[in-house]
Structures are given as C-alpha cells and as structure tokens.
CSV table of C-alpha atoms in Angstrom, one decimal:
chain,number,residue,atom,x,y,z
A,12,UNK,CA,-104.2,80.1,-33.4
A,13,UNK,CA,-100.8,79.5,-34.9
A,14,UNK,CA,-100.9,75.3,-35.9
A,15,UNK,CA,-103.8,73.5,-37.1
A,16,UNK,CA,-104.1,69.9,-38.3
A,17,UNK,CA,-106.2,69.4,-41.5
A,18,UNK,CA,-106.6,65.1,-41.9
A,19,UNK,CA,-109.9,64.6,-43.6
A,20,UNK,CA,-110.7,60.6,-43.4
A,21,UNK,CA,-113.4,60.5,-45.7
A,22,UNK,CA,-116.0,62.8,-46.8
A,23,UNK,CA,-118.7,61.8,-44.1
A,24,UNK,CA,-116.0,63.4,-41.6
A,25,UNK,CA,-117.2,66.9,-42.9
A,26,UNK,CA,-120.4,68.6,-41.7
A,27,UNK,CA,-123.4,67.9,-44.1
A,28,UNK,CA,-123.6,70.6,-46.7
A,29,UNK,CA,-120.5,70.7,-48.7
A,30,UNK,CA,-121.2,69.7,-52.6
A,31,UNK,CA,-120.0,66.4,-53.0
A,32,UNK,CA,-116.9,67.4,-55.3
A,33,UNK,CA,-115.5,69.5,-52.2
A,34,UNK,CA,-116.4,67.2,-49.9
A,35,UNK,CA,-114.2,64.5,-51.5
A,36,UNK,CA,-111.2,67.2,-52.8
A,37,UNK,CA,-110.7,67.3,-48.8
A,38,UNK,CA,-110.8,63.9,-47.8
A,39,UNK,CA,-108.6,63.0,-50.5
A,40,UNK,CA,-106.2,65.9,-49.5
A,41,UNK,CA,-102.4,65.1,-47.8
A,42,UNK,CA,-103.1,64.7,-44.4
A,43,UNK,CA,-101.2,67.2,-42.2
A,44,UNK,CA,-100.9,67.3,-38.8
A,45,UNK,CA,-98.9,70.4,-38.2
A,46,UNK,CA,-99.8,73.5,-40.9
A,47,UNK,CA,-97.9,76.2,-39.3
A,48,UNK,CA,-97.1,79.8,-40.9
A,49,UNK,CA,-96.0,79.0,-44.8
A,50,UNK,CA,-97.4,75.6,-44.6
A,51,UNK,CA,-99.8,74.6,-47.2
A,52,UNK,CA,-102.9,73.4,-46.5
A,53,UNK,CA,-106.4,72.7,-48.3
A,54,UNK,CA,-108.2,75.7,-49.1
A,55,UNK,CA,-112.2,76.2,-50.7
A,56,UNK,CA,-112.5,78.8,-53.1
A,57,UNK,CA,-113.9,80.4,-56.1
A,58,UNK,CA,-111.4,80.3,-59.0
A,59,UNK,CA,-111.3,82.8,-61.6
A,60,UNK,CA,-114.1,81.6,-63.9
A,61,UNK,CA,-116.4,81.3,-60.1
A,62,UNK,CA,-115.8,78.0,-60.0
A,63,UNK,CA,-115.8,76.5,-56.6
A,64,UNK,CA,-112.4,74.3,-56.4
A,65,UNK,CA,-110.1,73.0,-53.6
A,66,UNK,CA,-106.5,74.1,-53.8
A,67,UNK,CA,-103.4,74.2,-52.1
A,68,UNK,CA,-102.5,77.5,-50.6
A,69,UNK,CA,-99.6,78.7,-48.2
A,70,UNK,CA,-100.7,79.3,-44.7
A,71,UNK,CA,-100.0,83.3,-43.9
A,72,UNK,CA,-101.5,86.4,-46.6
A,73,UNK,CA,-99.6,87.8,-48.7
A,74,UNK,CA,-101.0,91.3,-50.4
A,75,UNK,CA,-101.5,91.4,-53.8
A,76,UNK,CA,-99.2,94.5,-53.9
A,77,UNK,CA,-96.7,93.5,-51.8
A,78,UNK,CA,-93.2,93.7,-53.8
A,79,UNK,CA,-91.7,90.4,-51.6
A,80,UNK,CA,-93.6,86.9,-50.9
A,81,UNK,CA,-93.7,88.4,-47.0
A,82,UNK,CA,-94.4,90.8,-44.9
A,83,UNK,CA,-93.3,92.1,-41.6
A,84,UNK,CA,-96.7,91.3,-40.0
A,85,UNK,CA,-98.4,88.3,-39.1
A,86,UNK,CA,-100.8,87.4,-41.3
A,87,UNK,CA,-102.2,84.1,-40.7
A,88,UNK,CA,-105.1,85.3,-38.9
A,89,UNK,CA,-107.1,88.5,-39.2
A,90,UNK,CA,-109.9,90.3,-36.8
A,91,UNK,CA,-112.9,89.7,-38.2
A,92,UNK,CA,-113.9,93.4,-37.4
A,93,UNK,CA,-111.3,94.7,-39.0
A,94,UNK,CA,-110.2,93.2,-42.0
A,95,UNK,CA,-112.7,95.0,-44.4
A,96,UNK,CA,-111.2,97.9,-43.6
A,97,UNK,CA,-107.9,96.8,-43.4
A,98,UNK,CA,-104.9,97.8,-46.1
A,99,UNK,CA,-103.6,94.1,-45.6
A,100,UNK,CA,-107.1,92.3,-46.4
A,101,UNK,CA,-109.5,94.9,-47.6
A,102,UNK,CA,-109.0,93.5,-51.2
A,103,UNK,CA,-109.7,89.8,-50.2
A,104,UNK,CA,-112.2,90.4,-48.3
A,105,UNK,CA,-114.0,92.5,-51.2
A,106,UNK,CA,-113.1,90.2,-53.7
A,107,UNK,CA,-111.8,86.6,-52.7
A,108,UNK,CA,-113.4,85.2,-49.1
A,109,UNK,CA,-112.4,81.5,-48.6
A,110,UNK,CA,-112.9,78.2,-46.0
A,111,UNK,CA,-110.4,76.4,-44.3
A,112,UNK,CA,-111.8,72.8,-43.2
A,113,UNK,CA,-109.8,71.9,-39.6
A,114,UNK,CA,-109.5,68.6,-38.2
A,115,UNK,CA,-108.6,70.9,-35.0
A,116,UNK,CA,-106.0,73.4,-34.1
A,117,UNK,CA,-103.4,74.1,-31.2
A,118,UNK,CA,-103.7,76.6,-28.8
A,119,UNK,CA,-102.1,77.1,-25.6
A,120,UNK,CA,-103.6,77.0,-22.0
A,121,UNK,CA,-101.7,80.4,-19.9
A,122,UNK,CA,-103.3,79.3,-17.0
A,123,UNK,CA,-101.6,76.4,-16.5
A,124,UNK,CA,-97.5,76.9,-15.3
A,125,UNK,CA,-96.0,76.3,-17.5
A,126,UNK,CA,-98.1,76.9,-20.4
A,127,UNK,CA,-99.2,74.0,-22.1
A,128,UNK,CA,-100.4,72.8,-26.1
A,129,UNK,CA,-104.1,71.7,-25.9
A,130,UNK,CA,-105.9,70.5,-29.1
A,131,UNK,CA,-109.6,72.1,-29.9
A,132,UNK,CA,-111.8,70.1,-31.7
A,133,UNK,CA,-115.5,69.2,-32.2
A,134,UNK,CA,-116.7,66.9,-29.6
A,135,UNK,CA,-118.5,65.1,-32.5
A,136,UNK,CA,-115.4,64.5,-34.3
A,137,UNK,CA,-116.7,66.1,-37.3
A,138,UNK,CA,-114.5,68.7,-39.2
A,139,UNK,CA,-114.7,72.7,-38.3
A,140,UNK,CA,-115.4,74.8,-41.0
A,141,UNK,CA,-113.4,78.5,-40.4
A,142,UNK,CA,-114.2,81.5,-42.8
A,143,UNK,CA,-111.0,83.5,-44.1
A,144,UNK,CA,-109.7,84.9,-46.9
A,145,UNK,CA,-107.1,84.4,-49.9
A,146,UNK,CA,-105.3,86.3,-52.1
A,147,UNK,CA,-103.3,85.7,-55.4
A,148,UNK,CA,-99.7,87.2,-55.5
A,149,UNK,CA,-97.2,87.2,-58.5
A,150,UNK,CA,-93.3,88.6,-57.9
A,151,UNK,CA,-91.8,90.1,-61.2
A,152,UNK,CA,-89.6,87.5,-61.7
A,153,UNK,CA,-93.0,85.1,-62.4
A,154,UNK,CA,-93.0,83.6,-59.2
A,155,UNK,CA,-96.8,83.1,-58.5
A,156,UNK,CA,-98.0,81.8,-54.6
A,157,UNK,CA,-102.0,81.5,-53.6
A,158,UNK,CA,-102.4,82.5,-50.0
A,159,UNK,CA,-104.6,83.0,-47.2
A,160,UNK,CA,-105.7,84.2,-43.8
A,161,UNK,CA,-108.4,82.7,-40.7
A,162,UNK,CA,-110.5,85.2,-39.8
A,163,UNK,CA,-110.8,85.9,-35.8
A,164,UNK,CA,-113.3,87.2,-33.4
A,165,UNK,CA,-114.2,86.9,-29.9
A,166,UNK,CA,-116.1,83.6,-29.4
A,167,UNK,CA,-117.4,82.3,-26.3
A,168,UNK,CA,-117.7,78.6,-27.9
A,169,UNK,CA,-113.8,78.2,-27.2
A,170,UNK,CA,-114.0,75.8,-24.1
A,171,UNK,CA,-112.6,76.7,-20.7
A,172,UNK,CA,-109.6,77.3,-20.0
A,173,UNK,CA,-108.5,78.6,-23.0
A,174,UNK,CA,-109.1,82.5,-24.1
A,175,UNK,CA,-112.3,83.1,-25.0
A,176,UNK,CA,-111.4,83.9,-28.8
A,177,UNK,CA,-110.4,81.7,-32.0
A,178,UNK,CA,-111.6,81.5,-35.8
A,179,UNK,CA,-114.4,82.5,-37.0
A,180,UNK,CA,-116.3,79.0,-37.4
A,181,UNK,CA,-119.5,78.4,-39.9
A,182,UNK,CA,-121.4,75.7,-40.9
A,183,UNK,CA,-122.1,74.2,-44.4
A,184,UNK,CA,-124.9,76.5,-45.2
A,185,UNK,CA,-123.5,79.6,-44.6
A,186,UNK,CA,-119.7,78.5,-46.0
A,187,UNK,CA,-121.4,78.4,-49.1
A,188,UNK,CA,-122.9,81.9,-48.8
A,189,UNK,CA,-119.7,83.3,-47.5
A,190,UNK,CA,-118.1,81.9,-51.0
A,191,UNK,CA,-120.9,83.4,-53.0
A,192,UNK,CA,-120.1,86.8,-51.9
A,193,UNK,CA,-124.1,87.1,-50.4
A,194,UNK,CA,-121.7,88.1,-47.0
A,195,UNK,CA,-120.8,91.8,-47.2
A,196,UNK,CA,-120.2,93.0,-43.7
A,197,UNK,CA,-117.9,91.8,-41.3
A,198,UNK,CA,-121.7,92.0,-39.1
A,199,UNK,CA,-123.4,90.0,-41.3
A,200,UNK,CA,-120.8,87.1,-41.1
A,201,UNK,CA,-120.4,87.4,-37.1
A,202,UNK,CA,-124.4,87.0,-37.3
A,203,UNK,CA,-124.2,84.0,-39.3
A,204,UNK,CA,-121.2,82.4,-37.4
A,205,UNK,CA,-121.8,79.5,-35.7
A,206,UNK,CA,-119.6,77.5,-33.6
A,207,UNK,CA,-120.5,73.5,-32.7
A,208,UNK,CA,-120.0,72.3,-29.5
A,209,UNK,CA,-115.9,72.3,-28.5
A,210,UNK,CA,-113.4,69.9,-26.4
A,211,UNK,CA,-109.6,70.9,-25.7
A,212,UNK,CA,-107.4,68.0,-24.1
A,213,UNK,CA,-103.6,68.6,-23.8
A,214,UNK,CA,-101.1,67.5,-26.2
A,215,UNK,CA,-97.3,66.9,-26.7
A,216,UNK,CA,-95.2,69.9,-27.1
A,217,UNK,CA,-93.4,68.0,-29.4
A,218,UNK,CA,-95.9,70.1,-32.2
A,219,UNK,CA,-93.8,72.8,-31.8
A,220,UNK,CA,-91.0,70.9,-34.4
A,221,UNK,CA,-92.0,72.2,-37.4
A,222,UNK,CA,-90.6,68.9,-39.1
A,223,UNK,CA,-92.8,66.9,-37.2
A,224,UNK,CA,-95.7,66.2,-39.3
A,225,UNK,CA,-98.0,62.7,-37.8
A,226,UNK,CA,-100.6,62.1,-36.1
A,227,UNK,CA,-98.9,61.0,-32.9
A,228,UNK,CA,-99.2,65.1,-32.1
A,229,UNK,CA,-103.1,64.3,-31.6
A,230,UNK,CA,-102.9,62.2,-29.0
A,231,UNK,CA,-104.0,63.1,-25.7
A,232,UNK,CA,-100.7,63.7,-23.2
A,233,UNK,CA,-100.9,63.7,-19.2
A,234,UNK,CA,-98.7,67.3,-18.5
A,235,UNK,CA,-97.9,65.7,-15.1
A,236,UNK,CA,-95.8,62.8,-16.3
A,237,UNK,CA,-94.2,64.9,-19.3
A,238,UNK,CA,-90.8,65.8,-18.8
A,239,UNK,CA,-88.7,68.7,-19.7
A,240,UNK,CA,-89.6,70.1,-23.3
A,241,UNK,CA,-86.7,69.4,-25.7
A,242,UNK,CA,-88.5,70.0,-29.0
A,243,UNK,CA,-86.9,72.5,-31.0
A,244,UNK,CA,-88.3,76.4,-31.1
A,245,UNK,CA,-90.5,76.9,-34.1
A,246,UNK,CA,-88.9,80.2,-35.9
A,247,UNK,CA,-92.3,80.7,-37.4
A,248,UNK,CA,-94.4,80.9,-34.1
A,249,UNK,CA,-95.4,77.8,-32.5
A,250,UNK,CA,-99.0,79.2,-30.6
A,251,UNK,CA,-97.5,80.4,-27.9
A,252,UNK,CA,-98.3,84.3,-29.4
A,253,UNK,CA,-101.9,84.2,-30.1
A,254,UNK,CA,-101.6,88.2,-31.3
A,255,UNK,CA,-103.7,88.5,-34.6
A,256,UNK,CA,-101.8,90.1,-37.7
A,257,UNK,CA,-101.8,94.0,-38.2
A,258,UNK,CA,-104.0,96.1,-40.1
C-alpha cells in the first residue's frame, strides 16, 4: 500500500462506533483522492492531555530522534509483527498508536501484464478503519511535523488477485481500544483485527500523478481499451513497490 483516498461524505459513511465528534472531524475533513508518501491525511489520535482529536498528519514516520524530517527508509507502512520491536516504531507503538479512516487504497495486480492499479474497498461502501501509529518530531530550528505509519500483516481478506497482505484493518470497537492503549502486543491486535468483506476493480493509472487529486481516479477503468500510460512517474512511490519500511 503506497496511495490511499480518504473522502468521508458524511458521518453515516463510517462504521458504527466512532464517537460522534470523530465521526464528523472526518466527514468534514478535505477530501483527498491521492494521499501518497508526505501527503497529509486525517488521522485519530490521543493528544497530549488523552484527548481523542482528529488531526492532520504527513503520510510516512518520522522518529522522534531522527535529526532530519526523513529517513532513508520507507516508512509509510510497518509489519505489524515487528514494529514493537523495531528502533523506527518501538516508541509509537509504546506510546502513540493511531487510526487512519480509508475510503480505499491502490494496489497493483502483478498478475496481470502489464501490471495494473486496482482500487480495494468495502463492498458495503462504508469506510475502512486501519490501525497504525504516529509520532511527534521537532527539528532544532523549531520546525515541528505530526506523522504516521499503517500497520501491515498478512491478511487473507485482500480479494483475489491481489497479494494476500494489506493494513491491518479494525472495526469501531476495537479502534477505540487500540487508542486506549488496552492493545499491548502486536498478538493481541492481530487477534482483534478484523477485516469486512473486500472488492478491487481496476483503475486509471493516471493516480500515479502526484498532482492529480479528484475523484475521477475512483472510477472503474476497462485495462483493455486503455492506451499507453503517459502519466508522469511518482518520485515518492506510486504502489508499484509494495515492500514494507525497515526496522
């Protein structure tokens, strides 16, 4: 999982659970139909005092002691089994676990030649709720950015023909318990995880423009009758690598 589209309509879009207040921060979000690595995108958390908010946050970790608002890995996505242990997460995942709210997200189909984008979403329509992690980081110079990272795991819910593997999805329930900490083990969330029934229908290419940001991207695409792909090359990763982030 390298894009995602996050484009709420309204809060009976969400699954049932979500306190209200959430539930209408994310409807009333920017709706984005491309969130790529540094993108910003909607993010439930717990903010310093514990209280549950809904905040903007750049798509891709960065570590708390990192000296530059990077790093050489790729960090939007970390293995569920080992990001407690991990010198990139370990401190989120101790101390700052999160929920990203998806309308969907783009992964490519290998099997097909050549590969090509399809979108995964609920067959209900409803959003998915994905379990990761954020982290705070401020630069000397006073420079301050709110990250965060989509947990991973293998996850036999992904539909056919795509790899067997994707975020770690939730329901309402336990997205509340994962906020609350009451989550310790990276076991305890994979028993909790539960992924709703899944569709994936092909898409444009055309997602792979960074500066292309509607909903046109969504709609469903016959590969047969598309022509040559003349969208520009993402320099951030357009899905194509579906490697998780070093440890």
């Amino acid at each position: 999982m390298r894009r995602f589209a996050q484009a709420i309509a309204d809060p009976s879009s969400l699954p049932v659970g979500l306190p209200a207040s959430l539930a209408d921060a994310l409807a009333t979000a920017p709706d984005r139909y491309n969130i790529g690595k540094n993108g910003s995108a909607t993010v439930l958390a717990r903010d310093g005092d514990g209280s549950l908010v809904a905040a903007d946050m750049r798509w891709g970790l960065i570590p708390r002691w990192s000296k530059q608002p990077s790093t050489p890995y790729t960090t939007v996505t970390a293995r569920l089994e080992r990001a407690a242990k991990s010198r990139i997460f370990a401190q989120a995942w101790q101390q700052r676990p999160c929920v990203v709210a998806l309308t969907g997200y783009y992964k490519w189909d290998r099997q097909r030649r050549p590969p090509w984008p399809l979108f995964v979403q609920r067959t209900d329509g409803l959003a998915l709720l994905a379990a990761g992690l954020w982290e705070h980081w401020a630069g000397e110079d006073g420079e301050e950015i709110d990250s965060f990272t989509v947990l991973t795991a293998p996850n036999p819910g992904i539909p056919a023909p795509l790899t067997p593997d994707g975020p770690v999805f939730i329901d309402a329930p336990v997205a509340m318990a994962w906020l609350s900490g009451a989550l310790h083990t990276p076991a305890a969330l994979q028993a909790q995880a539960y992924t709703p029934p899944l569709e994936a229908y092909p898409v444009s290419r055309a997602f792979r423009d960074p500066a292309r940001d509607d909903y046109t991207l969504l709609e469903p695409v016959d590969p047969a009758a598309e022509g040559p792909d003349s969208s520009p090359a993402a320099g951030d990763g357009d899905g194509l690598d579906d490697e998780d982030g070093a440890d």
